[in-house]
Coordinates of C-alpha atoms and ligand atoms in Angstrom, one line a residue:
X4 CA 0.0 0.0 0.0
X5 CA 1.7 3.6 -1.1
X6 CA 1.5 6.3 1.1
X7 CA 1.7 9.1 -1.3
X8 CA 0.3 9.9 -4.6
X9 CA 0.8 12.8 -7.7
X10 CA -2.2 13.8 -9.7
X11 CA -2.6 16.4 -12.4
X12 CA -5.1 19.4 -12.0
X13 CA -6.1 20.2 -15.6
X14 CA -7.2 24.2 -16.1
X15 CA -10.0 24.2 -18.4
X16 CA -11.7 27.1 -20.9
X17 CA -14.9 27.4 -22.4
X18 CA -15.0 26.9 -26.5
X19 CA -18.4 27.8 -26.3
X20 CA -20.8 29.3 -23.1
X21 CA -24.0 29.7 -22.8
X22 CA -26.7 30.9 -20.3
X23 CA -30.6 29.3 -21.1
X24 CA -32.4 29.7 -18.0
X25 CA -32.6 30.2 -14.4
X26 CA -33.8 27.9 -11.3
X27 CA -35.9 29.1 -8.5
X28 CA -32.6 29.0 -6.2
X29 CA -31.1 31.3 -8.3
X30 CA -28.5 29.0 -10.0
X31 CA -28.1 29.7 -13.8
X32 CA -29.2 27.0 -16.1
X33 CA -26.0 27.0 -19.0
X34 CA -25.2 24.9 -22.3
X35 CA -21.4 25.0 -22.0
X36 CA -18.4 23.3 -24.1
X37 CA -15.3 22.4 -21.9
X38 CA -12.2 21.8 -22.8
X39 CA -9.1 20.7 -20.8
X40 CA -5.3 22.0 -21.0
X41 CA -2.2 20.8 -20.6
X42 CA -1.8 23.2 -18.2
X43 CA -2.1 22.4 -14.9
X44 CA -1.7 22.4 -11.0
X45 CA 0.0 19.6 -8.9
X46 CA -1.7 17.8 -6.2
X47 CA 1.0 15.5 -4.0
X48 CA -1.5 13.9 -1.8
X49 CA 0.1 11.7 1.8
X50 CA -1.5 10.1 4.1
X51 CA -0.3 11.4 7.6
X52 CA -0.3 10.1 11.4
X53 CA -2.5 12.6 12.3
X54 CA -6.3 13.5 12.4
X55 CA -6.2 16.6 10.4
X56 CA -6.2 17.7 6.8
X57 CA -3.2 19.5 5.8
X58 CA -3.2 21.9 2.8
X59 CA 0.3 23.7 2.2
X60 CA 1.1 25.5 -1.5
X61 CA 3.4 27.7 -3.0
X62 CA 1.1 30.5 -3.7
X63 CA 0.7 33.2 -1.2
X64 CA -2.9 34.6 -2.0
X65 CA -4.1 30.9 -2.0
X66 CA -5.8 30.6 1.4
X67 CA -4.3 27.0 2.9
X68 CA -7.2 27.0 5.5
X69 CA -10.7 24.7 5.5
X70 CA -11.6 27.2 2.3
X71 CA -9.4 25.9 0.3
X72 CA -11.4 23.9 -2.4
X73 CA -8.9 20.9 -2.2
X74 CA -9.6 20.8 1.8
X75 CA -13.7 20.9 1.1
X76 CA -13.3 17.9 -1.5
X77 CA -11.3 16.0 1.0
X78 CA -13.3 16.9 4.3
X79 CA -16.5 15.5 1.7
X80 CA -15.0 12.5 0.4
X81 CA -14.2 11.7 4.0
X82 CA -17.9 12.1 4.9
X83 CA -18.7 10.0 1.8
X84 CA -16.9 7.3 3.2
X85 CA -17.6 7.6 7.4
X86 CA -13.7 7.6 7.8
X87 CA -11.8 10.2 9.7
X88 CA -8.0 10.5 9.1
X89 CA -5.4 12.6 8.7
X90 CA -4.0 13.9 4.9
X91 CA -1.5 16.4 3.7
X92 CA -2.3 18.0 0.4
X93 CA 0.7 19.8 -0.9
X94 CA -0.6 22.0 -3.8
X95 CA 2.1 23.4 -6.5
X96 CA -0.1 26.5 -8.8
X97 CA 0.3 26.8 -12.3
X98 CA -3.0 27.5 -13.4
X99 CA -3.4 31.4 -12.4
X100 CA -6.3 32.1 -10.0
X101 CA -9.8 33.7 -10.0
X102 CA -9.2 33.7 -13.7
X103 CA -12.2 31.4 -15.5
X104 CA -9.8 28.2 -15.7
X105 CA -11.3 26.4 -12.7
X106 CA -7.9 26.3 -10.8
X107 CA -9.9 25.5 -7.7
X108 CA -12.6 23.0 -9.3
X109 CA -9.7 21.5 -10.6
X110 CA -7.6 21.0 -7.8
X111 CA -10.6 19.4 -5.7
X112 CA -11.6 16.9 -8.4
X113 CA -7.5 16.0 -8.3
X114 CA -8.1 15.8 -4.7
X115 CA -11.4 13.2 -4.8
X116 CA -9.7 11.0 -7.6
X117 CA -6.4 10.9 -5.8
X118 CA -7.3 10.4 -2.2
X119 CA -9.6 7.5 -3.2
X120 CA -7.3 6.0 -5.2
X121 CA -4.7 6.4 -1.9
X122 CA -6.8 5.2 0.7
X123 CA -8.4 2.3 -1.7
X124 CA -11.9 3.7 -0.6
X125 CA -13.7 1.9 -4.1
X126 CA -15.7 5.0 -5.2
X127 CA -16.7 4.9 -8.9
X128 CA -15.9 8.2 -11.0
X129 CA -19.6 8.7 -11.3
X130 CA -20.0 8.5 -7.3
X131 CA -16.7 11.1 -7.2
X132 CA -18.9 13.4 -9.5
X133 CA -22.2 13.3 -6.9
X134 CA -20.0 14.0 -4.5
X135 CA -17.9 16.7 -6.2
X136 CA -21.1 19.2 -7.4
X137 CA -21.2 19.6 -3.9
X138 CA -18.1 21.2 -3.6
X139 CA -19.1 23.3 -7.3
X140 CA -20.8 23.0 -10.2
X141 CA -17.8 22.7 -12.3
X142 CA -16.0 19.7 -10.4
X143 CA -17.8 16.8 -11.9
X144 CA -16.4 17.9 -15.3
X145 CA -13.1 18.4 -13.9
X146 CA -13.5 15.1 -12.6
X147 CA -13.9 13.9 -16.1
X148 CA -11.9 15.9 -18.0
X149 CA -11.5 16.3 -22.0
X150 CA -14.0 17.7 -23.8
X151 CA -17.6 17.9 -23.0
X152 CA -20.9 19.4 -23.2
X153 CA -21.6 20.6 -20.1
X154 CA -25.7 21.2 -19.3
X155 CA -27.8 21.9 -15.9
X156 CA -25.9 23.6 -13.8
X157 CA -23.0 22.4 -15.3
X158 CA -23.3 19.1 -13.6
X159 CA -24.9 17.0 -16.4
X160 CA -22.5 15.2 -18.7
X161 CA -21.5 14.4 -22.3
X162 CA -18.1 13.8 -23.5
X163 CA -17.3 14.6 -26.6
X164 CA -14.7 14.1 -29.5
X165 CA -11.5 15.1 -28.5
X166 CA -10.3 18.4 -29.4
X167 CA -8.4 18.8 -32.2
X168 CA -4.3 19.6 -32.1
X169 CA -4.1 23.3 -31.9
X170 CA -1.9 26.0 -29.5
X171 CA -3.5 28.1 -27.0
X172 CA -2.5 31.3 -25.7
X173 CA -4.0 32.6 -21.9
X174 CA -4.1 36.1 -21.2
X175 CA -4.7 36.9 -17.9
X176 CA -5.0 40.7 -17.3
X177 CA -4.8 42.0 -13.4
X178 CA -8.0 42.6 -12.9
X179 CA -10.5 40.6 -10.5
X180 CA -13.8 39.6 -11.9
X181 CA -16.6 38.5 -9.5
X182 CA -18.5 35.3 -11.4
X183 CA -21.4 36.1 -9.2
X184 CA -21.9 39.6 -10.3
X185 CA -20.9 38.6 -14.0
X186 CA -24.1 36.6 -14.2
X187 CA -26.3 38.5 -12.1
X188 CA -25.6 41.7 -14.2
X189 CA -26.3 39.2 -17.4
X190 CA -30.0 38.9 -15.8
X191 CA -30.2 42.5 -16.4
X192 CA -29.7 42.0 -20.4
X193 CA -33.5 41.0 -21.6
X194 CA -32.4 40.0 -25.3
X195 CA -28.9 38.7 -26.8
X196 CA -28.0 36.6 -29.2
X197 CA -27.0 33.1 -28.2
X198 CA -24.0 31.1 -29.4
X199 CA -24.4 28.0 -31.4
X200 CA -23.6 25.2 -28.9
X201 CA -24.9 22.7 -31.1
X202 CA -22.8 24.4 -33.7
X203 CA -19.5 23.6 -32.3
X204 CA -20.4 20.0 -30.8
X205 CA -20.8 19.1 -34.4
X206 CA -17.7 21.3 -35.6
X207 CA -15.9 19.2 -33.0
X208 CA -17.5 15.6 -34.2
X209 CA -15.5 16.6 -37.9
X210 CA -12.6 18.0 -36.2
X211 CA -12.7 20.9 -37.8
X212 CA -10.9 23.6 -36.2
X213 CA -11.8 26.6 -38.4
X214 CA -15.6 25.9 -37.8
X215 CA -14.9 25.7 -34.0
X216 CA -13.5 28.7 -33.7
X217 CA -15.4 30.4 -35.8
X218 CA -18.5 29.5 -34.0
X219 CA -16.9 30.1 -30.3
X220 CA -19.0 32.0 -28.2
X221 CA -19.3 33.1 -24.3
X222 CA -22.8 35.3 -23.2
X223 CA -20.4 36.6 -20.4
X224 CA -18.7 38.9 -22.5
X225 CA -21.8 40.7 -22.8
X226 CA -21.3 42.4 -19.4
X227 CA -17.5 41.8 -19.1
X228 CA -16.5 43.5 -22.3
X229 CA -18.3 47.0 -21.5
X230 CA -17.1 46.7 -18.1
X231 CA -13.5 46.0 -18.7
X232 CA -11.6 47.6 -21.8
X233 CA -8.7 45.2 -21.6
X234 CA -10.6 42.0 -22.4
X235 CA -11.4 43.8 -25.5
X236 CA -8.4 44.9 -26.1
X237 CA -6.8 41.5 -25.5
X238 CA -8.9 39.9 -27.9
X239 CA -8.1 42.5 -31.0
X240 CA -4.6 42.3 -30.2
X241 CA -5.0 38.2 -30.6
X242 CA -7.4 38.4 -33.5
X243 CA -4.7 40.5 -35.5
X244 CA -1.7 39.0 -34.9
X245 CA -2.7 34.9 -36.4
X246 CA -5.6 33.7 -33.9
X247 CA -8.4 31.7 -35.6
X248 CA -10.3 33.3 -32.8
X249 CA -10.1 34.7 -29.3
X250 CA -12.3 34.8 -26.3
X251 CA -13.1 35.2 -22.7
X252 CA -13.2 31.6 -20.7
X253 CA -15.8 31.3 -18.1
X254 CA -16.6 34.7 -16.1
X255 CA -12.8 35.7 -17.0
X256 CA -11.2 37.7 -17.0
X257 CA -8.4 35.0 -18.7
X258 CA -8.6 35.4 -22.4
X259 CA -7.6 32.5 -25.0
X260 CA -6.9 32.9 -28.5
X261 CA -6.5 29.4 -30.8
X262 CA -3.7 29.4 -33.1
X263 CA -2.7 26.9 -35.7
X264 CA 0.4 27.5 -36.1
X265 CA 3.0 28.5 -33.8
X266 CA 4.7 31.2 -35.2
X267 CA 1.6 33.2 -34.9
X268 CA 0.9 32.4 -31.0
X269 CA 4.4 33.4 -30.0
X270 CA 4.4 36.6 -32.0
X271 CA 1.1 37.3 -30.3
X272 CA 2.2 36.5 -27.1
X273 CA 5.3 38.4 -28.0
X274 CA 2.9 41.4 -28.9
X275 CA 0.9 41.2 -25.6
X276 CA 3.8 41.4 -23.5
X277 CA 4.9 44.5 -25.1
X278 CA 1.8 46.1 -25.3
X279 CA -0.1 45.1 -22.2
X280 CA 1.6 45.2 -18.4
X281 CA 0.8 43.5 -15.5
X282 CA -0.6 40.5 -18.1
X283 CA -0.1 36.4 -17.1
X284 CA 0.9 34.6 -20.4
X285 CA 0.5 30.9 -21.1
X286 CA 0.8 29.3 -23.8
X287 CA -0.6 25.6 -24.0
X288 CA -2.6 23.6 -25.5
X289 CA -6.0 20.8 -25.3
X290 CA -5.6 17.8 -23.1
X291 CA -7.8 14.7 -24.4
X292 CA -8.8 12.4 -21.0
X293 CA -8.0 9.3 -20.9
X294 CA -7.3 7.3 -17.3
X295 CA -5.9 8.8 -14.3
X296 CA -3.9 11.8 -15.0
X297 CA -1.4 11.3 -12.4
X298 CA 1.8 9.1 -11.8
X299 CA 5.0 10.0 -13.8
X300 CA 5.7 13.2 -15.3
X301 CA 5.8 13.7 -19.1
X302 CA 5.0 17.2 -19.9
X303 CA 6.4 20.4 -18.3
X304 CA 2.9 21.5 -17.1
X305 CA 2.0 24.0 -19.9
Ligands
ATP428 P1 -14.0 29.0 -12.2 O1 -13.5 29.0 -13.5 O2 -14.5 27.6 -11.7 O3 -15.0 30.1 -11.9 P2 -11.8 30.5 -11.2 O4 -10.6 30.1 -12.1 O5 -12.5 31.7 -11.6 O6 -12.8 29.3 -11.2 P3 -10.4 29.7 -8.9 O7 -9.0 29.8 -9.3 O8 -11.0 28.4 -8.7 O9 -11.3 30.6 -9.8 O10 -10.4 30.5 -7.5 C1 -11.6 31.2 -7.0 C2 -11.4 31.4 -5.5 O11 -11.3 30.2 -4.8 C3 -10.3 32.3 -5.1 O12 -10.8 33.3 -4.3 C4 -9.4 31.4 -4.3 O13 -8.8 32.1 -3.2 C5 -10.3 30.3 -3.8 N1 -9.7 28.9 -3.8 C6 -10.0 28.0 -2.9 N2 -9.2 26.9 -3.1 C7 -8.4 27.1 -4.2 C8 -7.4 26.4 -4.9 N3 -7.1 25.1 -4.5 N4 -6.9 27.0 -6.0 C9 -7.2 28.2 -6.3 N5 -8.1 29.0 -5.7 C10 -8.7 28.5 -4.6

C-alpha cells in the first residue's frame, strides 16, 4: 500500500458558453463546451499520522485553510466514506487564479480522484462526481476531464470528440472579476443573441478547427466587455496577430486565442507582452482524458 500519490489538476476554458435559463434557487441553467489544458496544477496527496487535513502551497494569495477547495473535496470524500484521518495535500499553482480556468474545481476533483485511489476507498468516478457538485458545479467535469458538453448547472455530462491539435494562448490581465456579479448583471440584459452550442459540438464531431472557432461563443462577454476595456483589447490584439479566434473563458477575466500555427501564437504572445503590463501569459494547448492523469511526469505542465 503507497502512502503518497501525484495527480494532475487540468485548467479548463470554455469553447463555447451559454446561459438558457434560471432555477428558482437562483443557480443559472448553461449549455457549456469544456475543454481541458495541458496546463495544470500539482496535487501530492500523503497520508499522515495525524487527524487533520493539511493543505500547504506555493502561492501566497491561495488561502491554505478549510476554504481551500482541495480541503472541502477532502473533508466531503471523508464524509462520503464515514472515515476520519489525517492527509497532507501539498498543492504546487500553475493554473493562475480567479481567472475562469477552474484552478480550484480543478484542484478538488484532483483531490477526490487521488485520495480515493490512496486510501483504496472503491468509489466509482460517477459517485466522485455526486459527491464533487457539492463542492461546485464545475467539479464533476473536472473530474472527467477532456472535452464535454456541459448542461444543468454544469453538472450533467456528455463527453465529446476530443479536441483537435491546436496552441492556446492565456491572457490573464490583473483585474478581478466577481463570477457572481458577471451573471447576475447578465440577468439584467432581456435579449442577446445566443451562441451555437450545437454548432460547435458538431464542428468538434468533424474535427474541424476553423468551424470551431469560428463558431466560439461566451454570453459573459456581454457584461464583461463594456465593463472592462482590456478584455477587449486582448482579444483584437490576438485576432490580428494569427488567432483563428479569441475569447473570454468562463466569467474571465483570462482570455484565450487558438492558433494553428506556432509562429503566430508566439508573435502574439510576444505582442501582448509589449503592449499590455501586469498581463499572465500561457501558452498551451487541449488535453484529451484518458485514465488517471497522475503518476509520472511527461510534460512540463503547460
Ligand atoms: P471558475 O473557472 O471555476 O470560476 P476560477 O478560475 O475563476 O474558477 P479559482 O482559481 O478556482 O477561480 O479561485 C476562485 C477562488 O477560490 C479564489 O478566491 C481562491 O482564493 C479560492 N480557492 C480555494 N481553493 C483554491 C485552490 N485550490 N486553488 C485556487 N483557488 C482556490
Amino acid at each position: 500500500m503507497r502512502d503518497r500519490i501525484e495527480i494532475k489538476a487540468r485548467a479548463k476554458i470554455n469553447i463555447g458558453l451559454d446561459v438558457i435559463g434560471r432555477r428558482d434557487d437562483g443557480y443559472h441553467l448553461v449549455k457549456m463546451i469544456m475543454q481541458s489544458l495541458k496546463l495544470y496544477d500539482d496535487i501530492i496527496i500523503s497520508k499522515n499520522n495525524g487527524k487533520d487535513i493539511l493543505i500547504t502551497c506555493d502561492k501566497d494569495n491561495i488561502p491554505c485553510d478549510n476554504r481551500n477547495l482541495a480541503y472541502k473535496a477532502a473533508k466531503e470524500l471523508f464524509k462520503e466514506a464515514g472515515i476520519d484521518t489525517g492527509l497532507s495535500i501539498d498543492i504546487k499553482k500553475r493554473i493562475p487564479s480567479s481567472a475562469g480556468l477552474a484552478g480550484g474545481s480543478s484542484d478538488a476533483a484532483a483531490v477526490l480522484k487521488g485520495a480515493n485511489e490512496l486510501l483504496e476507498l472503491g468509489f466509482s468516478t460517477e459517485e466522485l462526481m455526486k459527491t464533487g457538485v457539492r463542492i461546485g458545479a464545475d467539479v464533476p467535469y473536472c473530474i472527467m476531464g477532456g472535452t464535454a458538453l456541459s448542461e444543468g448547472i454544469g453538472e450533467r455530462l456528455k463527453r465529446l470528440k476530443d479536441f483537435p491539435e491546436c496552441n492556446i494562448l492565456l491572457a490573464k490581465p490583473a483585474i478581478d472579476v466577481s463570477t457572481k456579479y458577471v451573471y447576475e448583471k447578465l440577468d439584467d440584459i432581456s435579449d442577446y443573441d445566443h451562441p451555437d452550442i450545437d454548432g460547435i459540438v458538431e464542428a468538434i464531431n468533424n474535427g474541424n478547427i476553423k468551424r470551431i472557432s469560428s463558431l466560439m461563443g461566451n454570453v459573459l462577454e456581454l457584461v464583461t466587455e463594456k465593463e472592462y476595456n482590456i478584455i477587449r483589447r486582448i482579444k483584437m490584439i490576438m485576432n490580428e496577430n494569427g488567432a483563428q479566434n479569441a475569447m473570454m473563458s468562463g466569467s474571465g477575466p483570462t482570455v484565450f486565442g487558438i492558433y494553428e500555427d506556432e509562429y503566430s501564437i508566439k508573435y502574439s504572445y510576444e505582442k501582448l507582452k509589449k503592449e499590455i503590463t501586469d498581463l499572465e501569459l500561457i501558452i498551451t494547448g487541449p488535453h484529451n482524458a484518458g485514465g488517471m492523469d497522475g503518476g509520472s511526469r511527461t510534460e512540463d505542465g503547460v
